PDB file of C-alpha atoms in Angstrom:
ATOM      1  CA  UNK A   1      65.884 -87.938  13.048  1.00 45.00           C
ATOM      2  CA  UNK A   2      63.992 -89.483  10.262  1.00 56.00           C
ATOM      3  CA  UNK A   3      60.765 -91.813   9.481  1.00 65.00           C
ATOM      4  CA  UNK A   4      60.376 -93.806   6.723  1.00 64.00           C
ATOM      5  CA  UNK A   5      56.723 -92.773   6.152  1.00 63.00           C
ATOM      6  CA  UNK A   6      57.770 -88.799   5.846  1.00 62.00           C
ATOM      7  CA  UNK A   7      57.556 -90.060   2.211  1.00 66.00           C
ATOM      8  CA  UNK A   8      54.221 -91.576   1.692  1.00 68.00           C
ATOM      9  CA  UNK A   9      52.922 -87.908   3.516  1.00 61.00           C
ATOM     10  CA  UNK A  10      54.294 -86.031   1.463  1.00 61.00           C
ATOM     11  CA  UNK A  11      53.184 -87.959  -1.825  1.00 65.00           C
ATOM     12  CA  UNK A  12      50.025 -87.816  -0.051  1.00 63.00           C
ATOM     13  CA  UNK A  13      49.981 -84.101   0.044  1.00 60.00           C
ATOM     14  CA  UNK A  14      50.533 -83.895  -3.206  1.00 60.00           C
ATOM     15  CA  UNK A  15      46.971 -84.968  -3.811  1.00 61.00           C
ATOM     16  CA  UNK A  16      45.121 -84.819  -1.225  1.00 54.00           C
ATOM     17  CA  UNK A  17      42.941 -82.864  -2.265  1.00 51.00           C
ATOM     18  CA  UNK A  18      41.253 -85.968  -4.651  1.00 53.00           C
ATOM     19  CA  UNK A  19      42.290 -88.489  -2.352  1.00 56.00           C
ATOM     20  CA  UNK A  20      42.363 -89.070   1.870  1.00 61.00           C
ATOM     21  CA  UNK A  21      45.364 -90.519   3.306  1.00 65.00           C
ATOM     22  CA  UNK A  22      45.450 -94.682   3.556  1.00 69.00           C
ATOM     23  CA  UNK A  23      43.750 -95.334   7.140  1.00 71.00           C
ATOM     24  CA  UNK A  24      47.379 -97.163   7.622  1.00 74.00           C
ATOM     25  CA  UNK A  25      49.401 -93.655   7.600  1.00 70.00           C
ATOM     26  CA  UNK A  26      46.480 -91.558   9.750  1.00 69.00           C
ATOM     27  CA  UNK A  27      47.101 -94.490  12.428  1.00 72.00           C
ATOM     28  CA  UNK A  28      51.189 -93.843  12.215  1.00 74.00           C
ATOM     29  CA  UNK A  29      50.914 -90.172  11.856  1.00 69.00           C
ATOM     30  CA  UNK A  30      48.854 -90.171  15.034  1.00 67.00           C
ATOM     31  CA  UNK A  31      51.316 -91.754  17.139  1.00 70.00           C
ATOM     32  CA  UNK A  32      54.403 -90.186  15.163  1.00 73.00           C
ATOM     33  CA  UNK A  33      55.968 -86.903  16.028  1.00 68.00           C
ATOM     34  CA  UNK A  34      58.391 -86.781  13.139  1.00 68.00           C
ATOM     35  CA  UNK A  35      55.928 -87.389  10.468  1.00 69.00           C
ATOM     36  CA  UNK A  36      53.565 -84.758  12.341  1.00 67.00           C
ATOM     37  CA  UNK A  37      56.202 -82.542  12.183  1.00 64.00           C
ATOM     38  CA  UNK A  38      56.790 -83.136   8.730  1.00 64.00           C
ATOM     39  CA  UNK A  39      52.963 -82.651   7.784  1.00 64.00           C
ATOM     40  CA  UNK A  40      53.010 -79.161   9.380  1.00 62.00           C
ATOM     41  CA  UNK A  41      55.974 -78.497   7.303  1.00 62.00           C
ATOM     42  CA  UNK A  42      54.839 -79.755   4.209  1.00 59.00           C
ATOM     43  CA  UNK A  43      51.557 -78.654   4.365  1.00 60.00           C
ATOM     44  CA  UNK A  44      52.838 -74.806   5.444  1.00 57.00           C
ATOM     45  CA  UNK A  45      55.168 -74.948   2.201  1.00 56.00           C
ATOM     46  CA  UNK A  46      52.053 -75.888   0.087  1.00 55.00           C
ATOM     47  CA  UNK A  47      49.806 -73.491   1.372  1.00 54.00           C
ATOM     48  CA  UNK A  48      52.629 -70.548   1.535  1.00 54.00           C
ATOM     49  CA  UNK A  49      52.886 -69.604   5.041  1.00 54.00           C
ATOM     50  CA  UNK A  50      55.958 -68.450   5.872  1.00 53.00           C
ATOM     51  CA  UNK A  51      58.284 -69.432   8.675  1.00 54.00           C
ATOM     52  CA  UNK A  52      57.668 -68.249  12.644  1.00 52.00           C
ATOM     53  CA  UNK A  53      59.036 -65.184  13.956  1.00 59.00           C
ATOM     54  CA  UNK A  54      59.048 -64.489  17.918  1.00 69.00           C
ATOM     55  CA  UNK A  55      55.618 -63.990  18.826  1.00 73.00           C
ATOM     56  CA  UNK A  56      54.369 -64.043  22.565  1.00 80.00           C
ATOM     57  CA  UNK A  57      51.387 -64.668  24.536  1.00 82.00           C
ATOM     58  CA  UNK A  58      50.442 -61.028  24.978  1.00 81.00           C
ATOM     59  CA  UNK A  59      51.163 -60.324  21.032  1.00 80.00           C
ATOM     60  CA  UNK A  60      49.151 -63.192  20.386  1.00 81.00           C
ATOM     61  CA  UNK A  61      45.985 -61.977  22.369  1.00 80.00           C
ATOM     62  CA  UNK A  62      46.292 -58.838  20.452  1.00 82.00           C
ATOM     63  CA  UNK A  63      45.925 -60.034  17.578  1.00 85.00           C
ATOM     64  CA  UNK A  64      43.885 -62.907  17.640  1.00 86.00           C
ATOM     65  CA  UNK A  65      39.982 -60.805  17.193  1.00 84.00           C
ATOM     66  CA  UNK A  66      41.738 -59.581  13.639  1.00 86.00           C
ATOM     67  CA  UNK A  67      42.840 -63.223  12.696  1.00 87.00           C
ATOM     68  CA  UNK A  68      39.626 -65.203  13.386  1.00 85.00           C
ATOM     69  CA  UNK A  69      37.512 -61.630  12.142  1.00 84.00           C
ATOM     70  CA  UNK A  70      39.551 -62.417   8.849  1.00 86.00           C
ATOM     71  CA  UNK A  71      38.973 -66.018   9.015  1.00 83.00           C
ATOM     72  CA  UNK A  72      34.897 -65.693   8.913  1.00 79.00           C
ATOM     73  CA  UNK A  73      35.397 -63.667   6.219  1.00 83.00           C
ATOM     74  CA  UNK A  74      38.001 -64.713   3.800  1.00 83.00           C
ATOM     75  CA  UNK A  75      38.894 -68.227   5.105  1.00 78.00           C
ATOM     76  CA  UNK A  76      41.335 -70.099   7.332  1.00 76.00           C
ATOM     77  CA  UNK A  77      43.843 -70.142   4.845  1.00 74.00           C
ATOM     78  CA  UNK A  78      44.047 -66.614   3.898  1.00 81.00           C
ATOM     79  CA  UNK A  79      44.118 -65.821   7.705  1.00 82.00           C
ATOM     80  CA  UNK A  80      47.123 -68.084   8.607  1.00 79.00           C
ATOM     81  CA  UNK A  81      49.077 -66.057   5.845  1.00 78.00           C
ATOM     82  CA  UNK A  82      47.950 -62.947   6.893  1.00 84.00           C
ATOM     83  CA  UNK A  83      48.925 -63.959  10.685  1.00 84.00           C
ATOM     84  CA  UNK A  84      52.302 -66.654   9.994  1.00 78.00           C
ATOM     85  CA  UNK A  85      53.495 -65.894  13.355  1.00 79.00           C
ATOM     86  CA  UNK A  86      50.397 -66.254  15.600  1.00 82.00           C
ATOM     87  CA  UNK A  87      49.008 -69.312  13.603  1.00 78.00           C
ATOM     88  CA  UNK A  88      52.592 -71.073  14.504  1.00 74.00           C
ATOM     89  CA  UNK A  89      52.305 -69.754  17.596  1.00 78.00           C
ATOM     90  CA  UNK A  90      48.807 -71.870  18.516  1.00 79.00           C
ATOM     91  CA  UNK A  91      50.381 -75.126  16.800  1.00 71.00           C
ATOM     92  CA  UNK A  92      52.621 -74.539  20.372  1.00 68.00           C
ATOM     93  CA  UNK A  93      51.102 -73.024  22.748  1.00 78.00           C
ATOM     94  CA  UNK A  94      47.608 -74.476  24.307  1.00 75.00           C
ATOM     95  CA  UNK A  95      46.723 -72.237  26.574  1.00 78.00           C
ATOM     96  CA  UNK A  96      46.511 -69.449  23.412  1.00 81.00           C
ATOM     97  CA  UNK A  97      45.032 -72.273  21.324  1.00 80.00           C
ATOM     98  CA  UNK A  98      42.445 -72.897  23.980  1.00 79.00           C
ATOM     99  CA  UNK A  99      41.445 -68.880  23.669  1.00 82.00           C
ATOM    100  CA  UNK A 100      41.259 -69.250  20.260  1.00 83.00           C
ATOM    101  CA  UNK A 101      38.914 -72.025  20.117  1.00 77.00           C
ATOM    102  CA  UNK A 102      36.911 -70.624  22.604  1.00 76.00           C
ATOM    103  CA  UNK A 103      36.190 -67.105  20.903  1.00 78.00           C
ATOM    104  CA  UNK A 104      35.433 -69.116  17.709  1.00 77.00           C
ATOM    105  CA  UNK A 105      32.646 -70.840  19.230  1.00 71.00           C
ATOM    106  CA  UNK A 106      31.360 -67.887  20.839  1.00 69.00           C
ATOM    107  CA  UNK A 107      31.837 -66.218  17.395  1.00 67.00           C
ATOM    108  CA  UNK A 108      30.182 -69.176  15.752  1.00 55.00           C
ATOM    109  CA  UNK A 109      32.859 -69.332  13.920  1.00 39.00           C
ATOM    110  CA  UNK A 110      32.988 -72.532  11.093  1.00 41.00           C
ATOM    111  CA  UNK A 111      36.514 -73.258   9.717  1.00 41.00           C
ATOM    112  CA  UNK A 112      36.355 -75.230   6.706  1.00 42.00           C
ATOM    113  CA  UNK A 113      40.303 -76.024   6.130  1.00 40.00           C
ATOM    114  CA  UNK A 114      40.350 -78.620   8.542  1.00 40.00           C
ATOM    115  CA  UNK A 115      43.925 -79.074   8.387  1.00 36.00           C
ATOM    116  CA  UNK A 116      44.301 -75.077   9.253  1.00 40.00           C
ATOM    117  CA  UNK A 117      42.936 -76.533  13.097  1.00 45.00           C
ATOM    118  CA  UNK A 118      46.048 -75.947  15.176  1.00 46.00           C
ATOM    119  CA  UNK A 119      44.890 -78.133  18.161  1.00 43.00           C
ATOM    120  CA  UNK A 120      40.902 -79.839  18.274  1.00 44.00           C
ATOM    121  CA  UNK A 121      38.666 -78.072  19.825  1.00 46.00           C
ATOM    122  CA  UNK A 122      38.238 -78.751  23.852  1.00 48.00           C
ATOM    123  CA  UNK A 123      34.245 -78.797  24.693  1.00 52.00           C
ATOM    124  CA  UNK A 124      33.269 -75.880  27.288  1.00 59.00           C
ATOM    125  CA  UNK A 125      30.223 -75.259  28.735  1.00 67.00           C
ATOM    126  CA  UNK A 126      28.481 -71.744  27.895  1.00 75.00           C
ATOM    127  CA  UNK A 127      26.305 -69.949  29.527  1.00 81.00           C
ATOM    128  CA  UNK A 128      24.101 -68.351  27.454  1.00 81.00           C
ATOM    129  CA  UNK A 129      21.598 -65.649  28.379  1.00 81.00           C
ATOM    130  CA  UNK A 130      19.143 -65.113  25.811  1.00 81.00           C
ATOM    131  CA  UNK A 131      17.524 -61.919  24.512  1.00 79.00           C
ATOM    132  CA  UNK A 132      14.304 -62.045  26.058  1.00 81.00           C
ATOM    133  CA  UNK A 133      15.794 -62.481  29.224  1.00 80.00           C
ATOM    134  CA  UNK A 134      18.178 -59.433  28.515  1.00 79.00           C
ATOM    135  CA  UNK A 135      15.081 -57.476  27.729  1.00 76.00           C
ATOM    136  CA  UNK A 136      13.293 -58.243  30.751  1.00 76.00           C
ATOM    137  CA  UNK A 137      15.903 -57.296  33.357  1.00 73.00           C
ATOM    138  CA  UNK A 138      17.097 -54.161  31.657  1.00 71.00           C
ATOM    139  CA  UNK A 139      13.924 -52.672  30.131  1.00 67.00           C
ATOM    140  CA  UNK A 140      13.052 -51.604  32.936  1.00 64.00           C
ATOM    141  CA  UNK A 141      16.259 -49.741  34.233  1.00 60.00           C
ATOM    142  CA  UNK A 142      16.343 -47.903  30.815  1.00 59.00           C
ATOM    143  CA  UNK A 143      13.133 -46.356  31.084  1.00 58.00           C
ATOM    144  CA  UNK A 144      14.370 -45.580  34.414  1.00 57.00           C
ATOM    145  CA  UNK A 145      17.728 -43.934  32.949  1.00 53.00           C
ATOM    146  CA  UNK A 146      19.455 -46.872  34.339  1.00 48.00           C
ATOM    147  CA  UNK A 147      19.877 -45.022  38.072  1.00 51.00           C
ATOM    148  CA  UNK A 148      19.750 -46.731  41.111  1.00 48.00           C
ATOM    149  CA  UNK A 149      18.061 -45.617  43.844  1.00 44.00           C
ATOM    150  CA  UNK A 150      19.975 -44.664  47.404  1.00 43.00           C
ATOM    151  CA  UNK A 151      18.663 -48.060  48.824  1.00 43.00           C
ATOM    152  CA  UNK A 152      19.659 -50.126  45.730  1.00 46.00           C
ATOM    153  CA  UNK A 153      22.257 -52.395  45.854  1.00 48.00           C
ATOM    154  CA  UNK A 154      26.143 -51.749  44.432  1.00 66.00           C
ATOM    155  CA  UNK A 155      25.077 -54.665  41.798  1.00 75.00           C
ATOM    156  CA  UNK A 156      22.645 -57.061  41.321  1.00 80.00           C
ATOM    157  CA  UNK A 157      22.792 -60.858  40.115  1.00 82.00           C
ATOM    158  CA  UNK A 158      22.108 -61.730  37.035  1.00 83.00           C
ATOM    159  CA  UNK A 159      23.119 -65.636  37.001  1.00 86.00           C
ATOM    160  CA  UNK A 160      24.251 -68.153  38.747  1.00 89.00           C
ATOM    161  CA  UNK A 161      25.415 -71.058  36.989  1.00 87.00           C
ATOM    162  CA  UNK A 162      27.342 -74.230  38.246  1.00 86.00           C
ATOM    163  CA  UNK A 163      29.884 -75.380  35.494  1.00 82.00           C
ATOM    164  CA  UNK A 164      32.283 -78.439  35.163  1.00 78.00           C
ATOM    165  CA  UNK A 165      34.908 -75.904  36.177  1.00 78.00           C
ATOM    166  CA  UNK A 166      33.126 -74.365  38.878  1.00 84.00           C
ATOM    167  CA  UNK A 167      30.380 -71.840  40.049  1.00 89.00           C
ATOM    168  CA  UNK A 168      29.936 -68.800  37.686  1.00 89.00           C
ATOM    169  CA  UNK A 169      27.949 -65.481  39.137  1.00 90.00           C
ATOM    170  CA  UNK A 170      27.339 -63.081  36.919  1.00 89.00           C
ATOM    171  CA  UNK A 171      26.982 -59.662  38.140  1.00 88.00           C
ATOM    172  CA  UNK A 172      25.390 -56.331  36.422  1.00 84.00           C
ATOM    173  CA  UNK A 173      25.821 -52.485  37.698  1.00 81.00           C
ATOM    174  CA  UNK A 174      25.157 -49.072  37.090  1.00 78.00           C
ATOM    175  CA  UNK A 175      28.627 -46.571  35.765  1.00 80.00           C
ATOM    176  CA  UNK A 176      26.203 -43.752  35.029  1.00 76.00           C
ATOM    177  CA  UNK A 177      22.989 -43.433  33.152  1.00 72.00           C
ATOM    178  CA  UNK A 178      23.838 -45.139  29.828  1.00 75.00           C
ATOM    179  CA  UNK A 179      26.665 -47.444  30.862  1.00 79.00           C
ATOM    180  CA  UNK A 180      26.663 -50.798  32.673  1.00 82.00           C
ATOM    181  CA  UNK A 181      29.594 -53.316  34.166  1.00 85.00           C
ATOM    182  CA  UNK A 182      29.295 -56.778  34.252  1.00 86.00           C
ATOM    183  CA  UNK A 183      31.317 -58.408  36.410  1.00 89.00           C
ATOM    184  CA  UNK A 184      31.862 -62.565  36.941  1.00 89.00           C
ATOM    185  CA  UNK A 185      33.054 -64.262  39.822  1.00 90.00           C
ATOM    186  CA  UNK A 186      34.436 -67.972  39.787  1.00 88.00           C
ATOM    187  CA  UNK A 187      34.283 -70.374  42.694  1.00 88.00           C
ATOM    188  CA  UNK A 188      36.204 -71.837  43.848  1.00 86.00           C
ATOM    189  CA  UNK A 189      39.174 -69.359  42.673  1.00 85.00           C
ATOM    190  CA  UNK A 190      40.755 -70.097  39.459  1.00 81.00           C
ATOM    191  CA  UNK A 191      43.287 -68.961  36.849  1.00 80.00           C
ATOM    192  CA  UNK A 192      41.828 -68.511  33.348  1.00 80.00           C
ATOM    193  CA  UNK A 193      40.349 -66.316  31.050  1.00 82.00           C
ATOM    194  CA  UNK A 194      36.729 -64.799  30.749  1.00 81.00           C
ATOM    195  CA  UNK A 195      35.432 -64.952  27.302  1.00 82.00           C
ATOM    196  CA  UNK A 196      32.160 -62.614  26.771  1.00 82.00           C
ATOM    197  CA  UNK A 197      30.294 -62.629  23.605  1.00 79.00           C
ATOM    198  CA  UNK A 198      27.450 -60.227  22.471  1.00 74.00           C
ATOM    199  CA  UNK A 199      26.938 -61.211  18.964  1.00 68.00           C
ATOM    200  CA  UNK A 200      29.870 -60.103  16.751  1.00 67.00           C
ATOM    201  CA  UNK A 201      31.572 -58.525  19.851  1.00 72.00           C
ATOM    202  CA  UNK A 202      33.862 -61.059  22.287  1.00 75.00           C
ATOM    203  CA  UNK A 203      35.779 -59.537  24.886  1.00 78.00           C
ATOM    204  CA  UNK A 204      38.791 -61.398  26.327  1.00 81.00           C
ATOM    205  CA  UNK A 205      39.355 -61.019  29.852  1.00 83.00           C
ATOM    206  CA  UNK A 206      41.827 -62.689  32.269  1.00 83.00           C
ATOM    207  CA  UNK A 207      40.605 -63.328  36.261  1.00 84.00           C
ATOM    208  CA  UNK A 208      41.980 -61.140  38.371  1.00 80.00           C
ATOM    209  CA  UNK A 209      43.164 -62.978  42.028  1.00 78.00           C
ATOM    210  CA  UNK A 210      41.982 -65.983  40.292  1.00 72.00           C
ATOM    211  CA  UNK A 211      38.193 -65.386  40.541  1.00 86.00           C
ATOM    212  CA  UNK A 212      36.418 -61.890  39.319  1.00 89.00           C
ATOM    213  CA  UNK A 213      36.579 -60.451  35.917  1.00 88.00           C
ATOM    214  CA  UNK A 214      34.779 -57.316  35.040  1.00 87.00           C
ATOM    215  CA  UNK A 215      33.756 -56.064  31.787  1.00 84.00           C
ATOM    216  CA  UNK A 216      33.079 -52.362  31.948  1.00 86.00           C
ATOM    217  CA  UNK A 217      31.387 -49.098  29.856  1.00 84.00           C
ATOM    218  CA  UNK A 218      28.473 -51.392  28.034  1.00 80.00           C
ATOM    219  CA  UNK A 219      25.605 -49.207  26.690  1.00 77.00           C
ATOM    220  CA  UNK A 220      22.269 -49.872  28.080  1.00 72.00           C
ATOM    221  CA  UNK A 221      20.755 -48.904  25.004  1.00 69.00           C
ATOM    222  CA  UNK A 222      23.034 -52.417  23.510  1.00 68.00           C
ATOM    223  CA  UNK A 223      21.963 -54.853  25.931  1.00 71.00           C
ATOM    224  CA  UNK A 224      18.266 -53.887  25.805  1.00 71.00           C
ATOM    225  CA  UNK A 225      17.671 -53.929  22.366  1.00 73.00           C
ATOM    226  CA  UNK A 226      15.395 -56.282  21.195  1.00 74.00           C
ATOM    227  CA  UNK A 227      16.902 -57.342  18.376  1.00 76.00           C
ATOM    228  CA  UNK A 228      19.613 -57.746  19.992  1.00 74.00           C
ATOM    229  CA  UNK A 229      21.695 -60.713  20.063  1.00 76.00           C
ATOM    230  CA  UNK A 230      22.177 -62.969  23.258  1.00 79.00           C
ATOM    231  CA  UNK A 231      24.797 -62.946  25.996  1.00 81.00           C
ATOM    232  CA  UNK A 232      27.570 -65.748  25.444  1.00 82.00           C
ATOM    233  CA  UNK A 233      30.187 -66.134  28.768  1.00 84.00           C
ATOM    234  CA  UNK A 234      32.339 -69.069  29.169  1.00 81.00           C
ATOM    235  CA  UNK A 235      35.888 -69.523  31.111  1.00 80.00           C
ATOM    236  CA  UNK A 236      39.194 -70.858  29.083  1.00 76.00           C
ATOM    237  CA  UNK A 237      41.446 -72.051  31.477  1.00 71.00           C
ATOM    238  CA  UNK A 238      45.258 -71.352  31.485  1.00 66.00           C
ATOM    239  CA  UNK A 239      47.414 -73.996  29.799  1.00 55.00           C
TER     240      UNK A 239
END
């Protein structure tokens, strides 16, 4: 299976650098599968990533913190040879591409190499708790020693935040007396994936019956800083 244009890309390629494609062959390309097909391909072979080796969902989310770590630092292009397999792997899969996109916001991630994108970005909302807020709810717990007393609750809410995909409750609690749990409920019940950022640090975690995700063994000490950066928590859904 074949398209006359195939050959226009790829002398496009060839330059494109200096020039953008002809508005004609990004309105073809768009509704094209064999010439997008054979813009992946030609644009892997120019960039020298390597072919796709088995890679699965589970592999992916192992190794997608080191990929997008080594994008922020190195660029998009040095991470998709570093990672062949899992950058193929989110040109196919969206429900991995969605988690990707996702921790890259909350990473504040910018990815120059446009063409590196494997699918565009999907808008989320985020619920962001900021610093101050942090401070003020958990100051007061560490010069406590973050201990409940007898008549305290098991955990305490610490937002409650109606989303396009649903109502988000965000829970904190007490392990011991330097470590804290937070713990998210969804409603109504969903499948998906919790994605929790505290500045550099994003945690990926999947809903459990469809609705609670917990994030455990956080240091008081981290969340209370004042320096500190804020609290990032947004759901990717499952493809």
């Amino acid at each position: 299976m074949t398209c006359p244009r195939s050959a226009a890309l790829q002398q496009w390629l060839s330059c494109h650098d200096e020039l953008p494609p002809p508005a004609p062959l990004v309105a073809h390309v768009q509704g094209c599968a064999v010439c997008q097909t054979a813009l992946l391909t030609l644009m892997t072979t120019r960039i020298g990533i390597p072919e796709a080796g088995q890679v699965t969902c589970t592999t992916a989310e192992d190794d997608l913190p080191a990929m997008l770590e080594l994008e922020r630092s190195a660029g998009a292009a040095t991470a998709a040879r570093a990672y062949p397999d899992l950058w193929w792997h989110l040109w196919t899969c969206p429900s991995c591409a969605q988690v990707y996109h996702e921790t890259a916001l909350l990473l504040d991630a910018r990815i120059g190499e446009e063409l590196l994108e494997p699918v565009p970005p999907a808008k989320r909302s985020i619920v962001r708790l900021a610093r101050p807020f942090l401070t003020a709810v958990f100051g007061p717990q560490l010069a406590a020693g973050a201990t409940w007393s007898k008549s305290a609750p098991q955990h305490q809410l610490l937002a409650d935040e109606h989303l396009p995909e649903g109502r988000l409750s965000l829970y904190v609690g007490a392990e011991d007396a330097h470590h804290w749990y937070l713990e998210a409920h969804m409603h109504p019940p969903r499948t998906g994936t919790l994605l929790i950022g505290l500045g550099e640090e994003v945690q990926s975690i999947p809903l459990q019956d469809h609705s609670v995700a917990q994030l455990s063994h956080l240091p008081l000490a981290f969340l209370y800083h004042e320096d500190g950066p804020e609290l990032a928590v947004c759901v990717a859904p499952a493809g």
